[in-house]
Amino acid sequence: MTYLIFATLCSVSIILFLRFSEGINLNRYVVTSANYLIASVITLFLVLKGDILLDSDGMWSFLTEFWDVFRNSKTFSNAASPWWALFLGVIAGNFFFLAFIYYQKSLKESGVAVTGVIGKLSVVVLPPFFALVLWLEIPGPIRCLGIVFAIISVLLSGKKTGESHLKPSVAVILFFMFSGFAEFFNKLFQKYATISTKPLFLFAVFSTALVISMPFVIRSRKPRWIEVGIGLVVGVPNLFSSFFLISALNSVPASVAFPLYGIGSLMLMSIGGMLLFKEILDKKDWLMIASAVVSIALLSGGN
């Protein structure tokens, strides 16, 4: 659970820092690209330090092992794992960027409240569902009850504003799907690769997203240093939230890890907003926190 706690704290720090920078007219594409840039640099350093190599023999091993690994739920060999990390990371990088694009569109069309609820629901619902379908990771009855409380917590997090009606627009649906898939790629990597290739996987994710985002930055207005700085600061916890989440998935089932990660972030964001930004929590907020505490207890202790 230690890695899951670190992943949750990193996730919360991103939101709280962006909340602190509210009021600044930021070019989101610049912030996002700077975030991908620093994550790519750090993971490249870790790849070189770990001496993770891609060679022709490893590629051949990857191709020959591919179907056997998935048919029999095995792990790629040490030689083939770097190629799986690269292959999956490039695909995941596209989903990370698409999730960001539709996050922006969902904000514009449906507002902050709906987008926030949808983002948390995608983490709580989709990865555990995929794990259930693909690997029969079936939680026990106590943890099933914990997942129910997690979903209730997310739904309670929507503010009572004119924008908080759930509208099933195309942007909202696509944000839900791409966000859930992006998080699930962490589990896909952990399931089939040797953990030592994790830096290469994350380098492929963030460098791919960086390459895709650059044309948007070029077409936008001239970047400001504050936008670059905020992106660089946010990029570090953004990287390590995935880094620690993958490590957590080695010992915690997806049906438990993702709901804990989602509602833990939600609860700490609410508490952080109250303590740091003097936000007032209403009855609905306190109910959400209480439901989250119950969910965390059930998910952590249930068998």
PDB file of C-alpha atoms in Angstrom:
ATOM      1  CA  MET A   1       0.000   0.000   0.000  1.00  0.00           C
ATOM      2  CA  THR A   2       2.973   2.353   0.463  1.00  0.00           C
ATOM      3  CA  TYR A   3       3.429   2.846  -3.283  1.00  0.00           C
ATOM      4  CA  LEU A   4      -0.308   3.507  -3.668  1.00  0.00           C
ATOM      5  CA  ILE A   5      -0.142   6.204  -0.986  1.00  0.00           C
ATOM      6  CA  PHE A   6       2.788   7.859  -2.812  1.00  0.00           C
ATOM      7  CA  ALA A   7       0.913   7.676  -6.138  1.00  0.00           C
ATOM      8  CA  THR A   8      -2.148   9.289  -4.548  1.00  0.00           C
ATOM      9  CA  LEU A   9      -0.095  12.075  -2.938  1.00  0.00           C
ATOM     10  CA  CYS A  10       1.568  12.830  -6.291  1.00  0.00           C
ATOM     11  CA  SER A  11      -1.822  12.966  -8.014  1.00  0.00           C
ATOM     12  CA  VAL A  12      -3.217  15.324  -5.373  1.00  0.00           C
ATOM     13  CA  SER A  13      -0.175  17.620  -5.513  1.00  0.00           C
ATOM     14  CA  ILE A  14      -0.763  18.175  -9.245  1.00  0.00           C
ATOM     15  CA  ILE A  15      -4.341  19.344  -8.719  1.00  0.00           C
ATOM     16  CA  LEU A  16      -3.497  21.509  -5.703  1.00  0.00           C
ATOM     17  CA  PHE A  17      -0.633  23.212  -7.532  1.00  0.00           C
ATOM     18  CA  LEU A  18      -2.823  23.918 -10.562  1.00  0.00           C
ATOM     19  CA  ARG A  19      -5.474  25.216  -8.155  1.00  0.00           C
ATOM     20  CA  PHE A  20      -2.829  27.543  -6.694  1.00  0.00           C
ATOM     21  CA  SER A  21      -2.024  28.847 -10.194  1.00  0.00           C
ATOM     22  CA  GLU A  22      -5.670  29.620 -11.000  1.00  0.00           C
ATOM     23  CA  GLY A  23      -6.264  33.183 -12.136  1.00  0.00           C
ATOM     24  CA  ILE A  24      -3.275  33.079 -14.492  1.00  0.00           C
ATOM     25  CA  ASN A  25      -4.344  32.944 -18.129  1.00  0.00           C
ATOM     26  CA  LEU A  26      -2.369  29.826 -19.026  1.00  0.00           C
ATOM     27  CA  ASN A  27      -1.824  28.293 -22.443  1.00  0.00           C
ATOM     28  CA  ARG A  28      -2.752  24.711 -21.517  1.00  0.00           C
ATOM     29  CA  TYR A  29      -0.882  23.256 -24.484  1.00  0.00           C
ATOM     30  CA  VAL A  30       2.374  24.871 -23.309  1.00  0.00           C
ATOM     31  CA  VAL A  31       1.842  23.681 -19.722  1.00  0.00           C
ATOM     32  CA  THR A  32       1.088  20.168 -20.933  1.00  0.00           C
ATOM     33  CA  SER A  33       4.068  20.008 -23.312  1.00  0.00           C
ATOM     34  CA  ALA A  34       6.455  21.267 -20.613  1.00  0.00           C
ATOM     35  CA  ASN A  35       5.006  18.624 -18.304  1.00  0.00           C
ATOM     36  CA  TYR A  36       5.692  15.921 -20.907  1.00  0.00           C
ATOM     37  CA  LEU A  37       9.176  17.340 -21.542  1.00  0.00           C
ATOM     38  CA  ILE A  38      10.416  17.131 -17.955  1.00  0.00           C
ATOM     39  CA  ALA A  39       8.859  13.669 -17.544  1.00  0.00           C
ATOM     40  CA  SER A  40      10.622  12.520 -20.727  1.00  0.00           C
ATOM     41  CA  VAL A  41      13.987  13.889 -19.550  1.00  0.00           C
ATOM     42  CA  ILE A  42      13.729  12.233 -16.112  1.00  0.00           C
ATOM     43  CA  THR A  43      12.654   8.868 -17.519  1.00  0.00           C
ATOM     44  CA  LEU A  44      15.376   8.987 -20.199  1.00  0.00           C
ATOM     45  CA  PHE A  45      17.919   9.481 -17.413  1.00  0.00           C
ATOM     46  CA  LEU A  46      16.450   6.460 -15.582  1.00  0.00           C
ATOM     47  CA  VAL A  47      16.561   4.390 -18.790  1.00  0.00           C
ATOM     48  CA  LEU A  48      20.245   5.203 -19.338  1.00  0.00           C
ATOM     49  CA  LYS A  49      21.081   4.673 -15.671  1.00  0.00           C
ATOM     50  CA  GLY A  50      19.336   1.285 -15.693  1.00  0.00           C
ATOM     51  CA  ASP A  51      21.097   0.295 -18.918  1.00  0.00           C
ATOM     52  CA  ILE A  52      17.803  -0.771 -20.503  1.00  0.00           C
ATOM     53  CA  LEU A  53      18.667  -1.826 -24.040  1.00  0.00           C
ATOM     54  CA  LEU A  54      16.681  -2.401 -27.222  1.00  0.00           C
ATOM     55  CA  ASP A  55      18.389  -4.833 -29.562  1.00  0.00           C
ATOM     56  CA  SER A  56      17.450  -6.983 -32.552  1.00  0.00           C
ATOM     57  CA  ASP A  57      17.593 -10.201 -30.523  1.00  0.00           C
ATOM     58  CA  GLY A  58      15.140  -8.746 -28.050  1.00  0.00           C
ATOM     59  CA  MET A  59      12.791  -7.674 -30.828  1.00  0.00           C
ATOM     60  CA  TRP A  60      12.816 -11.205 -32.250  1.00  0.00           C
ATOM     61  CA  SER A  61      12.092 -12.605 -28.764  1.00  0.00           C
ATOM     62  CA  PHE A  62       9.210 -10.148 -28.407  1.00  0.00           C
ATOM     63  CA  LEU A  63       7.677 -11.222 -31.720  1.00  0.00           C
ATOM     64  CA  THR A  64       8.035 -14.936 -31.024  1.00  0.00           C
ATOM     65  CA  GLU A  65       6.735 -14.701 -27.440  1.00  0.00           C
ATOM     66  CA  PHE A  66       3.842 -12.337 -28.170  1.00  0.00           C
ATOM     67  CA  TRP A  67       0.915 -14.749 -28.673  1.00  0.00           C
ATOM     68  CA  ASP A  68       2.127 -17.243 -26.097  1.00  0.00           C
ATOM     69  CA  VAL A  69       2.338 -14.536 -23.416  1.00  0.00           C
ATOM     70  CA  PHE A  70      -1.272 -13.448 -23.924  1.00  0.00           C
ATOM     71  CA  ARG A  71      -2.723 -16.902 -24.448  1.00  0.00           C
ATOM     72  CA  ASN A  72      -1.173 -18.270 -21.266  1.00  0.00           C
ATOM     73  CA  SER A  73      -1.005 -15.072 -19.190  1.00  0.00           C
ATOM     74  CA  LYS A  74       2.786 -15.144 -18.937  1.00  0.00           C
ATOM     75  CA  THR A  75       5.386 -12.388 -18.599  1.00  0.00           C
ATOM     76  CA  PHE A  76       7.725 -11.357 -21.393  1.00  0.00           C
ATOM     77  CA  SER A  77      11.333 -12.451 -20.961  1.00  0.00           C
ATOM     78  CA  ASN A  78      14.044  -9.997 -19.912  1.00  0.00           C
ATOM     79  CA  ALA A  79      15.113  -9.681 -23.550  1.00  0.00           C
ATOM     80  CA  ALA A  80      11.572  -9.067 -24.893  1.00  0.00           C
ATOM     81  CA  SER A  81      10.227  -6.834 -22.097  1.00  0.00           C
ATOM     82  CA  PRO A  82      11.929  -3.621 -23.324  1.00  0.00           C
ATOM     83  CA  TRP A  83      10.169  -3.994 -26.678  1.00  0.00           C
ATOM     84  CA  TRP A  84       6.815  -4.546 -24.958  1.00  0.00           C
ATOM     85  CA  ALA A  85       7.486  -1.426 -22.871  1.00  0.00           C
ATOM     86  CA  LEU A  86       8.250   0.607 -25.998  1.00  0.00           C
ATOM     87  CA  PHE A  87       5.344  -0.795 -28.032  1.00  0.00           C
ATOM     88  CA  LEU A  88       2.767  -0.287 -25.276  1.00  0.00           C
ATOM     89  CA  GLY A  89       4.191   3.080 -24.202  1.00  0.00           C
ATOM     90  CA  VAL A  90       3.799   4.584 -27.684  1.00  0.00           C
ATOM     91  CA  ILE A  91       0.135   3.501 -27.768  1.00  0.00           C
ATOM     92  CA  ALA A  92      -0.464   4.728 -24.212  1.00  0.00           C
ATOM     93  CA  GLY A  93       1.089   8.116 -25.049  1.00  0.00           C
ATOM     94  CA  ASN A  94      -1.613   8.656 -27.664  1.00  0.00           C
ATOM     95  CA  PHE A  95      -4.337   7.868 -25.124  1.00  0.00           C
ATOM     96  CA  PHE A  96      -2.786  10.190 -22.525  1.00  0.00           C
ATOM     97  CA  PHE A  97      -2.831  13.049 -25.004  1.00  0.00           C
ATOM     98  CA  LEU A  98      -6.349  12.264 -26.293  1.00  0.00           C
ATOM     99  CA  ALA A  99      -7.590  12.204 -22.691  1.00  0.00           C
ATOM    100  CA  PHE A 100      -6.129  15.696 -22.256  1.00  0.00           C
ATOM    101  CA  ILE A 101      -7.742  16.988 -25.468  1.00  0.00           C
ATOM    102  CA  TYR A 102     -11.192  15.721 -24.530  1.00  0.00           C
ATOM    103  CA  TYR A 103     -10.690  16.919 -20.967  1.00  0.00           C
ATOM    104  CA  GLN A 104     -10.415  20.431 -22.408  1.00  0.00           C
ATOM    105  CA  LYS A 105     -13.472  19.955 -24.614  1.00  0.00           C
ATOM    106  CA  SER A 106     -15.499  18.479 -21.773  1.00  0.00           C
ATOM    107  CA  LEU A 107     -14.604  21.446 -19.559  1.00  0.00           C
ATOM    108  CA  LYS A 108     -15.842  23.835 -22.230  1.00  0.00           C
ATOM    109  CA  GLU A 109     -19.063  21.948 -23.027  1.00  0.00           C
ATOM    110  CA  SER A 110     -20.098  20.515 -19.653  1.00  0.00           C
ATOM    111  CA  GLY A 111     -18.229  22.508 -17.005  1.00  0.00           C
ATOM    112  CA  VAL A 112     -15.817  21.786 -14.196  1.00  0.00           C
ATOM    113  CA  ALA A 113     -18.174  19.778 -11.949  1.00  0.00           C
ATOM    114  CA  VAL A 114     -19.238  17.245 -14.572  1.00  0.00           C
ATOM    115  CA  THR A 115     -15.705  16.858 -15.942  1.00  0.00           C
ATOM    116  CA  GLY A 116     -14.272  16.269 -12.462  1.00  0.00           C
ATOM    117  CA  VAL A 117     -16.859  13.588 -11.669  1.00  0.00           C
ATOM    118  CA  ILE A 118     -16.362  11.867 -15.034  1.00  0.00           C
ATOM    119  CA  GLY A 119     -12.565  11.880 -14.610  1.00  0.00           C
ATOM    120  CA  LYS A 120     -12.745  10.162 -11.217  1.00  0.00           C
ATOM    121  CA  LEU A 121     -15.447   7.707 -12.360  1.00  0.00           C
ATOM    122  CA  SER A 122     -13.237   6.640 -15.272  1.00  0.00           C
ATOM    123  CA  VAL A 123     -10.460   5.662 -12.837  1.00  0.00           C
ATOM    124  CA  VAL A 124     -12.769   3.970 -10.316  1.00  0.00           C
ATOM    125  CA  VAL A 125     -14.837   2.028 -12.874  1.00  0.00           C
ATOM    126  CA  LEU A 126     -12.989   1.264 -16.124  1.00  0.00           C
ATOM    127  CA  PRO A 127      -9.601  -0.247 -15.069  1.00  0.00           C
ATOM    128  CA  PRO A 128     -11.189  -2.638 -12.528  1.00  0.00           C
ATOM    129  CA  PHE A 129     -13.800  -3.610 -15.135  1.00  0.00           C
ATOM    130  CA  PHE A 130     -11.108  -4.387 -17.730  1.00  0.00           C
ATOM    131  CA  ALA A 131      -9.141  -6.392 -15.142  1.00  0.00           C
ATOM    132  CA  LEU A 132     -12.307  -8.350 -14.324  1.00  0.00           C
ATOM    133  CA  VAL A 133     -12.988  -9.142 -17.993  1.00  0.00           C
ATOM    134  CA  LEU A 134      -9.406  -9.952 -19.024  1.00  0.00           C
ATOM    135  CA  TRP A 135      -7.973 -11.698 -15.950  1.00  0.00           C
ATOM    136  CA  LEU A 136     -10.997 -12.487 -13.765  1.00  0.00           C
ATOM    137  CA  GLU A 137      -9.724 -10.250 -10.956  1.00  0.00           C
ATOM    138  CA  ILE A 138     -12.941 -10.644  -8.966  1.00  0.00           C
ATOM    139  CA  PRO A 139     -13.071  -8.696  -5.695  1.00  0.00           C
ATOM    140  CA  GLY A 140     -14.694 -10.254  -2.647  1.00  0.00           C
ATOM    141  CA  PRO A 141     -18.090  -9.063  -1.358  1.00  0.00           C
ATOM    142  CA  ILE A 142     -16.555  -6.609   1.125  1.00  0.00           C
ATOM    143  CA  ARG A 143     -14.409  -4.994  -1.555  1.00  0.00           C
ATOM    144  CA  CYS A 144     -17.385  -4.913  -3.949  1.00  0.00           C
ATOM    145  CA  LEU A 145     -19.199  -2.889  -1.294  1.00  0.00           C
ATOM    146  CA  GLY A 146     -16.132  -0.663  -1.079  1.00  0.00           C
ATOM    147  CA  ILE A 147     -16.291  -0.033  -4.832  1.00  0.00           C
ATOM    148  CA  VAL A 148     -19.976   0.933  -4.470  1.00  0.00           C
ATOM    149  CA  PHE A 149     -19.036   3.470  -1.783  1.00  0.00           C
ATOM    150  CA  ALA A 150     -16.224   4.734  -4.049  1.00  0.00           C
ATOM    151  CA  ILE A 151     -18.708   5.420  -6.867  1.00  0.00           C
ATOM    152  CA  ILE A 152     -21.048   7.146  -4.387  1.00  0.00           C
ATOM    153  CA  SER A 153     -18.128   9.320  -3.226  1.00  0.00           C
ATOM    154  CA  VAL A 154     -17.348  10.403  -6.774  1.00  0.00           C
ATOM    155  CA  LEU A 155     -20.980  11.231  -7.537  1.00  0.00           C
ATOM    156  CA  LEU A 156     -21.235  13.253  -4.317  1.00  0.00           C
ATOM    157  CA  SER A 157     -18.174  15.290  -5.364  1.00  0.00           C
ATOM    158  CA  GLY A 158     -20.151  17.151  -8.059  1.00  0.00           C
ATOM    159  CA  LYS A 159     -21.002  20.652  -6.904  1.00  0.00           C
ATOM    160  CA  LYS A 160     -24.574  21.946  -6.912  1.00  0.00           C
ATOM    161  CA  THR A 161     -24.148  24.403  -9.735  1.00  0.00           C
ATOM    162  CA  GLY A 162     -26.046  25.041 -12.914  1.00  0.00           C
ATOM    163  CA  GLU A 163     -23.345  23.199 -14.814  1.00  0.00           C
ATOM    164  CA  SER A 164     -23.425  19.992 -12.802  1.00  0.00           C
ATOM    165  CA  HIS A 165     -26.044  18.076 -14.755  1.00  0.00           C
ATOM    166  CA  LEU A 166     -24.501  15.035 -16.360  1.00  0.00           C
ATOM    167  CA  LYS A 167     -24.885  15.503 -20.084  1.00  0.00           C
ATOM    168  CA  PRO A 168     -23.781  12.546 -22.204  1.00  0.00           C
ATOM    169  CA  SER A 169     -22.096  14.692 -24.852  1.00  0.00           C
ATOM    170  CA  VAL A 170     -19.572  13.148 -27.226  1.00  0.00           C
ATOM    171  CA  ALA A 171     -16.706  14.997 -25.514  1.00  0.00           C
ATOM    172  CA  VAL A 172     -17.719  13.728 -22.052  1.00  0.00           C
ATOM    173  CA  ILE A 173     -18.039  10.133 -23.252  1.00  0.00           C
ATOM    174  CA  LEU A 174     -14.690  10.211 -25.074  1.00  0.00           C
ATOM    175  CA  PHE A 175     -12.959  11.812 -22.078  1.00  0.00           C
ATOM    176  CA  PHE A 176     -14.363   9.041 -19.859  1.00  0.00           C
ATOM    177  CA  MET A 177     -13.117   6.336 -22.232  1.00  0.00           C
ATOM    178  CA  PHE A 178      -9.673   7.767 -23.046  1.00  0.00           C
ATOM    179  CA  SER A 179      -8.949   8.646 -19.402  1.00  0.00           C
ATOM    180  CA  GLY A 180      -9.863   5.156 -18.200  1.00  0.00           C
ATOM    181  CA  PHE A 181      -7.854   3.486 -20.960  1.00  0.00           C
ATOM    182  CA  ALA A 182      -4.824   5.706 -20.254  1.00  0.00           C
ATOM    183  CA  GLU A 183      -4.778   4.609 -16.596  1.00  0.00           C
ATOM    184  CA  PHE A 184      -5.356   0.962 -17.528  1.00  0.00           C
ATOM    185  CA  PHE A 185      -2.205   0.915 -19.682  1.00  0.00           C
ATOM    186  CA  ASN A 186      -0.220   1.064 -16.421  1.00  0.00           C
ATOM    187  CA  LYS A 187      -1.792  -2.255 -15.430  1.00  0.00           C
ATOM    188  CA  LEU A 188      -1.239  -3.751 -18.906  1.00  0.00           C
ATOM    189  CA  PHE A 189       2.450  -2.943 -18.667  1.00  0.00           C
ATOM    190  CA  GLN A 190       2.798  -4.296 -15.122  1.00  0.00           C
ATOM    191  CA  LYS A 191       0.959  -7.515 -16.003  1.00  0.00           C
ATOM    192  CA  TYR A 192       3.214  -8.636 -18.858  1.00  0.00           C
ATOM    193  CA  ALA A 193       6.610  -6.900 -18.455  1.00  0.00           C
ATOM    194  CA  THR A 194       9.524  -7.212 -16.075  1.00  0.00           C
ATOM    195  CA  ILE A 195       9.335  -4.292 -13.646  1.00  0.00           C
ATOM    196  CA  SER A 196      12.916  -3.200 -14.455  1.00  0.00           C
ATOM    197  CA  THR A 197      11.710  -1.838 -17.823  1.00  0.00           C
ATOM    198  CA  LYS A 198       9.250   0.590 -16.177  1.00  0.00           C
ATOM    199  CA  PRO A 199      11.399   3.686 -16.971  1.00  0.00           C
ATOM    200  CA  LEU A 200      11.395   2.782 -20.687  1.00  0.00           C
ATOM    201  CA  PHE A 201       7.611   2.378 -20.700  1.00  0.00           C
ATOM    202  CA  LEU A 202       7.103   5.772 -19.054  1.00  0.00           C
ATOM    203  CA  PHE A 203       9.673   7.386 -21.361  1.00  0.00           C
ATOM    204  CA  ALA A 204       7.745   6.044 -24.366  1.00  0.00           C
ATOM    205  CA  VAL A 205       4.456   7.328 -22.899  1.00  0.00           C
ATOM    206  CA  PHE A 206       5.591  10.872 -22.180  1.00  0.00           C
ATOM    207  CA  SER A 207       7.870  11.348 -25.190  1.00  0.00           C
ATOM    208  CA  THR A 208       5.072  10.187 -27.520  1.00  0.00           C
ATOM    209  CA  ALA A 209       2.632  12.589 -25.884  1.00  0.00           C
ATOM    210  CA  LEU A 210       5.268  15.351 -26.167  1.00  0.00           C
ATOM    211  CA  VAL A 211       5.727  14.801 -29.911  1.00  0.00           C
ATOM    212  CA  ILE A 212       1.962  14.822 -30.497  1.00  0.00           C
ATOM    213  CA  SER A 213       1.477  17.996 -28.438  1.00  0.00           C
ATOM    214  CA  MET A 214       4.188  20.076 -30.125  1.00  0.00           C
ATOM    215  CA  PRO A 215       2.179  21.058 -33.270  1.00  0.00           C
ATOM    216  CA  PHE A 216      -0.537  22.455 -30.975  1.00  0.00           C
ATOM    217  CA  VAL A 217       2.057  24.545 -29.138  1.00  0.00           C
ATOM    218  CA  ILE A 218       3.541  25.848 -32.390  1.00  0.00           C
ATOM    219  CA  ARG A 219       0.115  26.943 -33.645  1.00  0.00           C
ATOM    220  CA  SER A 220      -0.786  28.683 -30.367  1.00  0.00           C
ATOM    221  CA  ARG A 221       0.419  32.032 -29.075  1.00  0.00           C
ATOM    222  CA  LYS A 222       4.017  32.550 -27.959  1.00  0.00           C
ATOM    223  CA  PRO A 223       4.742  30.594 -24.747  1.00  0.00           C
ATOM    224  CA  ARG A 224       5.420  32.491 -21.547  1.00  0.00           C
ATOM    225  CA  TRP A 225       8.069  31.455 -19.037  1.00  0.00           C
ATOM    226  CA  ILE A 226       5.490  31.076 -16.260  1.00  0.00           C
ATOM    227  CA  GLU A 227       3.591  28.537 -18.380  1.00  0.00           C
ATOM    228  CA  VAL A 228       6.775  26.582 -19.028  1.00  0.00           C
ATOM    229  CA  GLY A 229       7.703  26.743 -15.330  1.00  0.00           C
ATOM    230  CA  ILE A 230       4.312  25.509 -14.145  1.00  0.00           C
ATOM    231  CA  GLY A 231       4.440  22.664 -16.664  1.00  0.00           C
ATOM    232  CA  LEU A 232       7.913  21.617 -15.487  1.00  0.00           C
ATOM    233  CA  VAL A 233       6.848  21.652 -11.824  1.00  0.00           C
ATOM    234  CA  VAL A 234       3.656  19.679 -12.496  1.00  0.00           C
ATOM    235  CA  GLY A 235       5.512  17.162 -14.677  1.00  0.00           C
ATOM    236  CA  VAL A 236       7.498  15.674 -11.797  1.00  0.00           C
ATOM    237  CA  PRO A 237       4.538  14.480  -9.667  1.00  0.00           C
ATOM    238  CA  ASN A 238       2.666  13.573 -12.861  1.00  0.00           C
ATOM    239  CA  LEU A 239       5.475  11.186 -13.788  1.00  0.00           C
ATOM    240  CA  PHE A 240       5.826   9.687 -10.326  1.00  0.00           C
ATOM    241  CA  SER A 241       2.085   9.164  -9.878  1.00  0.00           C
ATOM    242  CA  SER A 242       2.294   6.637 -12.734  1.00  0.00           C
ATOM    243  CA  PHE A 243       5.692   5.374 -11.518  1.00  0.00           C
ATOM    244  CA  PHE A 244       4.353   4.531  -8.038  1.00  0.00           C
ATOM    245  CA  LEU A 245       0.996   3.285  -9.329  1.00  0.00           C
ATOM    246  CA  ILE A 246       2.723   0.653 -11.488  1.00  0.00           C
ATOM    247  CA  SER A 247       4.756  -0.462  -8.458  1.00  0.00           C
ATOM    248  CA  ALA A 248       1.587  -0.653  -6.365  1.00  0.00           C
ATOM    249  CA  LEU A 249      -0.104  -2.868  -8.961  1.00  0.00           C
ATOM    250  CA  ASN A 250       2.549  -5.534  -8.314  1.00  0.00           C
ATOM    251  CA  SER A 251       1.019  -6.252  -4.910  1.00  0.00           C
ATOM    252  CA  VAL A 252      -2.495  -4.737  -4.996  1.00  0.00           C
ATOM    253  CA  PRO A 253      -5.231  -6.036  -7.352  1.00  0.00           C
ATOM    254  CA  ALA A 254      -6.482  -3.552  -9.953  1.00  0.00           C
ATOM    255  CA  SER A 255     -10.007  -3.851  -8.543  1.00  0.00           C
ATOM    256  CA  VAL A 256      -8.662  -2.381  -5.290  1.00  0.00           C
ATOM    257  CA  ALA A 257      -5.787  -0.147  -6.418  1.00  0.00           C
ATOM    258  CA  PHE A 258      -7.680   2.033  -8.895  1.00  0.00           C
ATOM    259  CA  PRO A 259     -10.710   2.791  -6.684  1.00  0.00           C
ATOM    260  CA  LEU A 260      -8.382   3.593  -3.764  1.00  0.00           C
ATOM    261  CA  TYR A 261      -6.271   5.783  -6.032  1.00  0.00           C
ATOM    262  CA  GLY A 262      -9.333   7.634  -7.367  1.00  0.00           C
ATOM    263  CA  ILE A 263     -11.238   8.262  -4.159  1.00  0.00           C
ATOM    264  CA  GLY A 264      -8.093   8.802  -2.088  1.00  0.00           C
ATOM    265  CA  SER A 265      -7.144  11.631  -4.453  1.00  0.00           C
ATOM    266  CA  LEU A 266     -10.674  13.005  -4.329  1.00  0.00           C
ATOM    267  CA  MET A 267     -10.810  13.027  -0.528  1.00  0.00           C
ATOM    268  CA  LEU A 268      -7.361  14.593  -0.091  1.00  0.00           C
ATOM    269  CA  MET A 269      -8.133  17.253  -2.708  1.00  0.00           C
ATOM    270  CA  SER A 270     -11.210  18.298  -0.728  1.00  0.00           C
ATOM    271  CA  ILE A 271      -9.284  18.412   2.538  1.00  0.00           C
ATOM    272  CA  GLY A 272      -6.383  20.247   0.877  1.00  0.00           C
ATOM    273  CA  GLY A 273      -8.768  22.799  -0.612  1.00  0.00           C
ATOM    274  CA  MET A 274     -10.226  23.429   2.844  1.00  0.00           C
ATOM    275  CA  LEU A 275      -6.862  23.772   4.616  1.00  0.00           C
ATOM    276  CA  LEU A 276      -4.832  25.583   1.944  1.00  0.00           C
ATOM    277  CA  PHE A 277      -7.423  27.656   0.103  1.00  0.00           C
ATOM    278  CA  LYS A 278     -10.026  28.148   2.840  1.00  0.00           C
ATOM    279  CA  GLU A 279     -12.699  26.435   0.766  1.00  0.00           C
ATOM    280  CA  ILE A 280     -15.902  25.814   2.703  1.00  0.00           C
ATOM    281  CA  LEU A 281     -17.155  22.234   2.713  1.00  0.00           C
ATOM    282  CA  ASP A 282     -20.932  21.795   2.751  1.00  0.00           C
ATOM    283  CA  LYS A 283     -22.905  18.767   3.979  1.00  0.00           C
ATOM    284  CA  LYS A 284     -22.549  17.084   0.615  1.00  0.00           C
ATOM    285  CA  ASP A 285     -18.745  17.421   0.764  1.00  0.00           C
ATOM    286  CA  TRP A 286     -18.597  15.921   4.257  1.00  0.00           C
ATOM    287  CA  LEU A 287     -20.835  13.054   3.120  1.00  0.00           C
ATOM    288  CA  MET A 288     -18.423  12.468   0.236  1.00  0.00           C
ATOM    289  CA  ILE A 289     -15.464  12.366   2.626  1.00  0.00           C
ATOM    290  CA  ALA A 290     -17.307  10.003   4.987  1.00  0.00           C
ATOM    291  CA  SER A 291     -18.243   7.726   2.081  1.00  0.00           C
ATOM    292  CA  ALA A 292     -14.627   7.798   0.869  1.00  0.00           C
ATOM    293  CA  VAL A 293     -13.324   6.822   4.319  1.00  0.00           C
ATOM    294  CA  VAL A 294     -15.762   3.880   4.448  1.00  0.00           C
ATOM    295  CA  SER A 295     -14.725   2.842   0.929  1.00  0.00           C
ATOM    296  CA  ILE A 296     -11.010   2.994   1.771  1.00  0.00           C
ATOM    297  CA  ALA A 297     -11.579   0.902   4.920  1.00  0.00           C
ATOM    298  CA  LEU A 298     -13.564  -1.738   2.989  1.00  0.00           C
ATOM    299  CA  LEU A 299     -11.158  -1.883   0.052  1.00  0.00           C
ATOM    300  CA  SER A 300      -8.072  -2.009   2.264  1.00  0.00           C
ATOM    301  CA  GLY A 301      -9.375  -4.635   4.656  1.00  0.00           C
ATOM    302  CA  GLY A 302     -11.701  -6.771   2.546  1.00  0.00           C
ATOM    303  CA  ASN A 303     -10.655 -10.151   1.140  1.00  0.00           C
TER     304      ASN A 303
END
